[in-house]
Amino acid sequence: MKVIKSIAIMGLTASLLIAQGQGKKKDEALQSVVHAGKQSAKLLLKTLGSNMKKNMKAGGPMKALDFCSQEAYNLTEKVNKELPKGVHVKRISMKFRNPANQPATDEAAVLEALQKLKSANVVLPKQIVQKVDENTYKYYKPLVINKNVCLKCHGNIQNPTLKRAIAERYPLDKATHYKMGDLRGAIVVTIKK
Ligand code: HEC
């Protein structure tokens, strides 16, 4: 009886140890996903943000619009070339201006969940990780309208020249009438092992 009991205990301890080892491995995998996601999102935000600022300063919203419509997408692709293999970054929104920024189905589910939280006055998390399959994760950084300058092009657009120029370039534009603090979309970093 005693022997059986100690064998059972040994077995239990062993399986706990194995489970713990697996848990640790999972933690490490998640940590490296978060690290890659954070770095890539930061790089994209910095690249787009600094160029936007430069253009806005140099020539106001019309020049900044030229930058956004001609360069934002290309610059995103350029950032992607600098990222490690298997890591890809982009911007998405349910109310997108450029149809290339339309979310995939699994991404739309995350944006809709974030919007629900926002509507319930929840302070949004800085980051969310979605497990797509054994080898693929998606890291999301929610983007909120947090500066007045965003409203120049995504709010109730006052400047008639700017309004016309945006409508001409983006006939299917959905990205207007935002207010300060609204959820604008997210940066998504796809990380493949
Ligand atoms: C000068 C006008 C302008 C300003 C200011 C501006 N945007 Fe945009 N934004 C655009 C344009 C144009 C696009 C479409 C870019 C493209 O074609 O890829 C865009 C696209 C986006 C997208 C990608 C999703 C989509 O709708 O296609 C996000 C997210 C976004 N803007 C957030 C912001 C935030 C946040 C701010 C404030 C920090 C901001 N924008 C300020 C013009 C602007």
GROMACS .gro file of N, CA, C and O and ligand atoms in nm, residues 52 56 61 64-65 68-69 72-73 91-93 95-99 101 143-147 149-154 162 166 170 175 184-186, ligand 1:
model
  187
   52MET      N    1   0.485   6.234  -4.073
   52MET     CA    2   0.362   6.313  -4.074
   52MET      C    3   0.387   6.452  -4.015
   52MET      O    4   0.349   6.553  -4.072
   56MET      N    5   0.349   6.807  -4.203
   56MET     CA    6   0.250   6.901  -4.149
   56MET      C    7   0.317   7.036  -4.124
   56MET      O    8   0.263   7.140  -4.157
   61PRO      N    9  -0.193   7.064  -4.357
   61PRO     CA   10  -0.265   6.937  -4.377
   61PRO      C   11  -0.266   6.889  -4.523
   61PRO      O   12  -0.268   6.768  -4.546
   64ALA      N   13   0.054   6.713  -4.569
   64ALA     CA   14   0.051   6.592  -4.487
   64ALA      C   15  -0.040   6.487  -4.552
   64ALA      O   16  -0.011   6.367  -4.545
   65LEU      N   17  -0.145   6.534  -4.617
   65LEU     CA   18  -0.235   6.439  -4.687
   65LEU      C   19  -0.160   6.373  -4.801
   65LEU      O   20  -0.172   6.251  -4.821
   68CYS      N   21   0.042   6.109  -4.648
   68CYS     CA   22  -0.035   5.992  -4.603
   68CYS      C   23  -0.081   5.908  -4.722
   68CYS      O   24  -0.073   5.785  -4.720
   69SER      N   25  -0.131   5.978  -4.827
   69SER     CA   26  -0.190   5.899  -4.935
   69SER      C   27  -0.084   5.840  -5.026
   69SER      O   28  -0.105   5.734  -5.085
   72ALA      N   29   0.232   5.658  -4.684
   72ALA     CA   30   0.207   5.579  -4.561
   72ALA      C   31   0.216   5.429  -4.589
   72ALA      O   32   0.281   5.354  -4.516
   73TYR      N   33   0.155   5.388  -4.700
   73TYR     CA   34   0.152   5.245  -4.731
   73TYR      C   35   0.291   5.194  -4.769
   73TYR      O   36   0.336   5.089  -4.721
   91ARG      N   37  -0.152   4.846  -4.042
   91ARG     CA   38  -0.257   4.915  -3.968
   91ARG      C   39  -0.392   4.865  -4.018
   91ARG      O   40  -0.408   4.839  -4.136
   92ILE      N   41  -0.488   4.854  -3.926
   92ILE     CA   42  -0.623   4.813  -3.965
   92ILE      C   43  -0.726   4.903  -3.897
   92ILE      O   44  -0.697   4.966  -3.795
   93SER      N   45  -0.846   4.907  -3.955
   93SER     CA   46  -0.955   4.982  -3.895
   93SER      C   47  -1.087   4.928  -3.949
   93SER      O   48  -1.094   4.887  -4.065
   95LYS      N   49  -1.341   5.123  -3.973
   95LYS     CA   50  -1.380   5.235  -4.059
   95LYS      C   51  -1.255   5.281  -4.133
   95LYS      O   52  -1.195   5.382  -4.098
   96PHE      N   53  -1.215   5.203  -4.233
   96PHE     CA   54  -1.088   5.231  -4.299
   96PHE      C   55  -1.103   5.336  -4.408
   96PHE      O   56  -1.210   5.351  -4.467
   97ARG      N   57  -0.993   5.406  -4.431
   97ARG     CA   58  -0.987   5.502  -4.541
   97ARG      C   59  -0.932   5.430  -4.665
   97ARG      O   60  -0.993   5.433  -4.769
   98ASN      N   61  -0.819   5.365  -4.649
   98ASN     CA   62  -0.761   5.287  -4.758
   98ASN      C   63  -0.811   5.142  -4.747
   98ASN      O   64  -0.787   5.077  -4.645
   99PRO      N   65  -0.879   5.092  -4.849
   99PRO     CA   66  -0.931   4.955  -4.843
   99PRO      C   67  -0.823   4.851  -4.816
   99PRO      O   68  -0.853   4.741  -4.768
  101ASN      N   69  -0.635   4.862  -4.581
  101ASN     CA   70  -0.626   4.850  -4.435
  101ASN      C   71  -0.750   4.784  -4.374
  101ASN      O   72  -0.775   4.795  -4.254
  143LEU      N   73  -0.527   5.167  -3.145
  143LEU     CA   74  -0.497   5.306  -3.179
  143LEU      C   75  -0.620   5.391  -3.149
  143LEU      O   76  -0.729   5.363  -3.201
  144VAL      N   77  -0.600   5.492  -3.066
  144VAL     CA   78  -0.709   5.579  -3.026
  144VAL      C   79  -0.681   5.719  -3.081
  144VAL      O   80  -0.566   5.759  -3.093
  145ILE      N   81  -0.786   5.791  -3.117
  145ILE     CA   82  -0.769   5.932  -3.157
  145ILE      C   83  -0.729   6.009  -3.032
  145ILE      O   84  -0.811   6.030  -2.943
  146ASN      N   85  -0.600   6.043  -3.025
  146ASN     CA   86  -0.548   6.100  -2.901
  146ASN      C   87  -0.486   6.239  -2.920
  146ASN      O   88  -0.429   6.295  -2.828
  147LYS      N   89  -0.493   6.289  -3.044
  147LYS     CA   90  -0.437   6.422  -3.069
  147LYS      C   91  -0.535   6.499  -3.156
  147LYS      O   92  -0.600   6.441  -3.245
  149VAL      N   93  -0.472   6.688  -3.391
  149VAL     CA   94  -0.431   6.686  -3.532
  149VAL      C   95  -0.499   6.571  -3.608
  149VAL      O   96  -0.532   6.584  -3.726
  150CYS      N   97  -0.527   6.462  -3.542
  150CYS     CA   98  -0.594   6.348  -3.608
  150CYS      C   99  -0.730   6.392  -3.663
  150CYS      O  100  -0.775   6.344  -3.767
  151LEU      N  101  -0.794   6.482  -3.588
  151LEU     CA  102  -0.930   6.523  -3.626
  151LEU      C  103  -0.933   6.608  -3.753
  151LEU      O  104  -1.035   6.615  -3.821
  152LYS      N  105  -0.820   6.669  -3.786
  152LYS     CA  106  -0.813   6.749  -3.909
  152LYS      C  107  -0.851   6.663  -4.029
  152LYS      O  108  -0.914   6.711  -4.123
  153CYS      N  109  -0.809   6.537  -4.027
  153CYS     CA  110  -0.834   6.448  -4.141
  153CYS      C  111  -0.930   6.333  -4.110
  153CYS      O  112  -0.973   6.263  -4.200
  154HIS      N  113  -0.960   6.311  -3.981
  154HIS     CA  114  -1.049   6.199  -3.946
  154HIS      C  115  -1.171   6.244  -3.867
  154HIS      O  116  -1.251   6.161  -3.825
  162LEU      N  117  -0.925   7.038  -4.831
  162LEU     CA  118  -0.879   6.910  -4.776
  162LEU      C  119  -0.989   6.805  -4.790
  162LEU      O  120  -0.965   6.692  -4.832
  166ILE      N  121  -0.951   6.459  -5.002
  166ILE     CA  122  -0.965   6.326  -4.941
  166ILE      C  123  -1.072   6.246  -5.015
  166ILE      O  124  -1.053   6.129  -5.050
  170TYR      N  125  -1.005   5.898  -5.194
  170TYR     CA  126  -1.065   5.782  -5.125
  170TYR      C  127  -1.217   5.789  -5.139
  170TYR      O  128  -1.287   5.824  -5.043
  175ALA      N  129  -1.331   5.682  -4.288
  175ALA     CA  130  -1.254   5.724  -4.169
  175ALA      C  131  -1.274   5.870  -4.133
  175ALA      O  132  -1.178   5.942  -4.109
  184ARG      N  133  -0.971   5.419  -3.309
  184ARG     CA  134  -0.952   5.442  -3.453
  184ARG      C  135  -0.923   5.312  -3.527
  184ARG      O  136  -0.956   5.296  -3.643
  185GLY      N  137  -0.856   5.219  -3.458
  185GLY     CA  138  -0.818   5.091  -3.519
  185GLY      C  139  -0.706   5.028  -3.439
  185GLY      O  140  -0.704   5.044  -3.317
  186ALA      N  141  -0.615   4.962  -3.508
  186ALA     CA  142  -0.504   4.898  -3.437
  186ALA      C  143  -0.386   4.879  -3.529
  186ALA      O  144  -0.400   4.879  -3.651
  194HEC     C1  145  -0.322   6.505  -4.311
  194HEC     C2  146  -0.431   6.415  -4.292
  194HEC     C3  147  -0.423   6.308  -4.183
  194HEC     C4  148  -0.396   6.327  -4.050
  194HEC     C5  149  -0.362   6.456  -3.979
  194HEC     C6  150  -0.408   6.194  -3.989
  194HEC     N1  151  -0.441   6.101  -4.083
  194HEC    FE1  152  -0.472   5.904  -4.050
  194HEC     N2  153  -0.492   5.873  -4.250
  194HEC     C7  154  -0.490   5.972  -4.347
  194HEC     C8  155  -0.491   5.910  -4.479
  194HEC     C9  156  -0.489   5.982  -4.613
  194HEC    C10  157  -0.496   5.770  -4.457
  194HEC    C11  158  -0.494   5.661  -4.562
  194HEC    C12  159  -0.349   5.619  -4.584
  194HEC    C13  160  -0.328   5.518  -4.693
  194HEC     O1  161  -0.374   5.539  -4.804
  194HEC     O2  162  -0.264   5.415  -4.662
  194HEC    C14  163  -0.495   5.751  -4.312
  194HEC    C15  164  -0.499   5.628  -4.251
  194HEC    C16  165  -0.499   5.607  -4.116
  194HEC    C17  166  -0.506   5.477  -4.053
  194HEC    C18  167  -0.509   5.342  -4.124
  194HEC    C19  168  -0.646   5.288  -4.140
  194HEC    C20  169  -0.726   5.349  -4.256
  194HEC     O3  170  -0.828   5.412  -4.224
  194HEC     O4  171  -0.688   5.333  -4.373
  194HEC    C21  172  -0.506   5.498  -3.919
  194HEC    C22  173  -0.512   5.391  -3.809
  194HEC    C23  174  -0.495   5.641  -3.898
  194HEC     N3  175  -0.492   5.705  -4.019
  194HEC    C24  176  -0.489   5.701  -3.773
  194HEC    C25  177  -0.459   5.836  -3.754
  194HEC    C26  178  -0.431   5.896  -3.624
  194HEC    C27  179  -0.439   5.821  -3.490
  194HEC    C28  180  -0.399   6.027  -3.647
  194HEC    C29  181  -0.354   6.129  -3.545
  194HEC    C30  182  -0.230   6.100  -3.475
  194HEC    C31  183  -0.410   6.050  -3.792
  194HEC     N4  184  -0.444   5.931  -3.852
  194HEC    C32  185  -0.387   6.170  -3.854
  194HEC    C33  186  -0.483   6.108  -4.324
  194HEC    C34  187  -0.450   6.167  -4.204
   0.00000   0.00000   0.00000
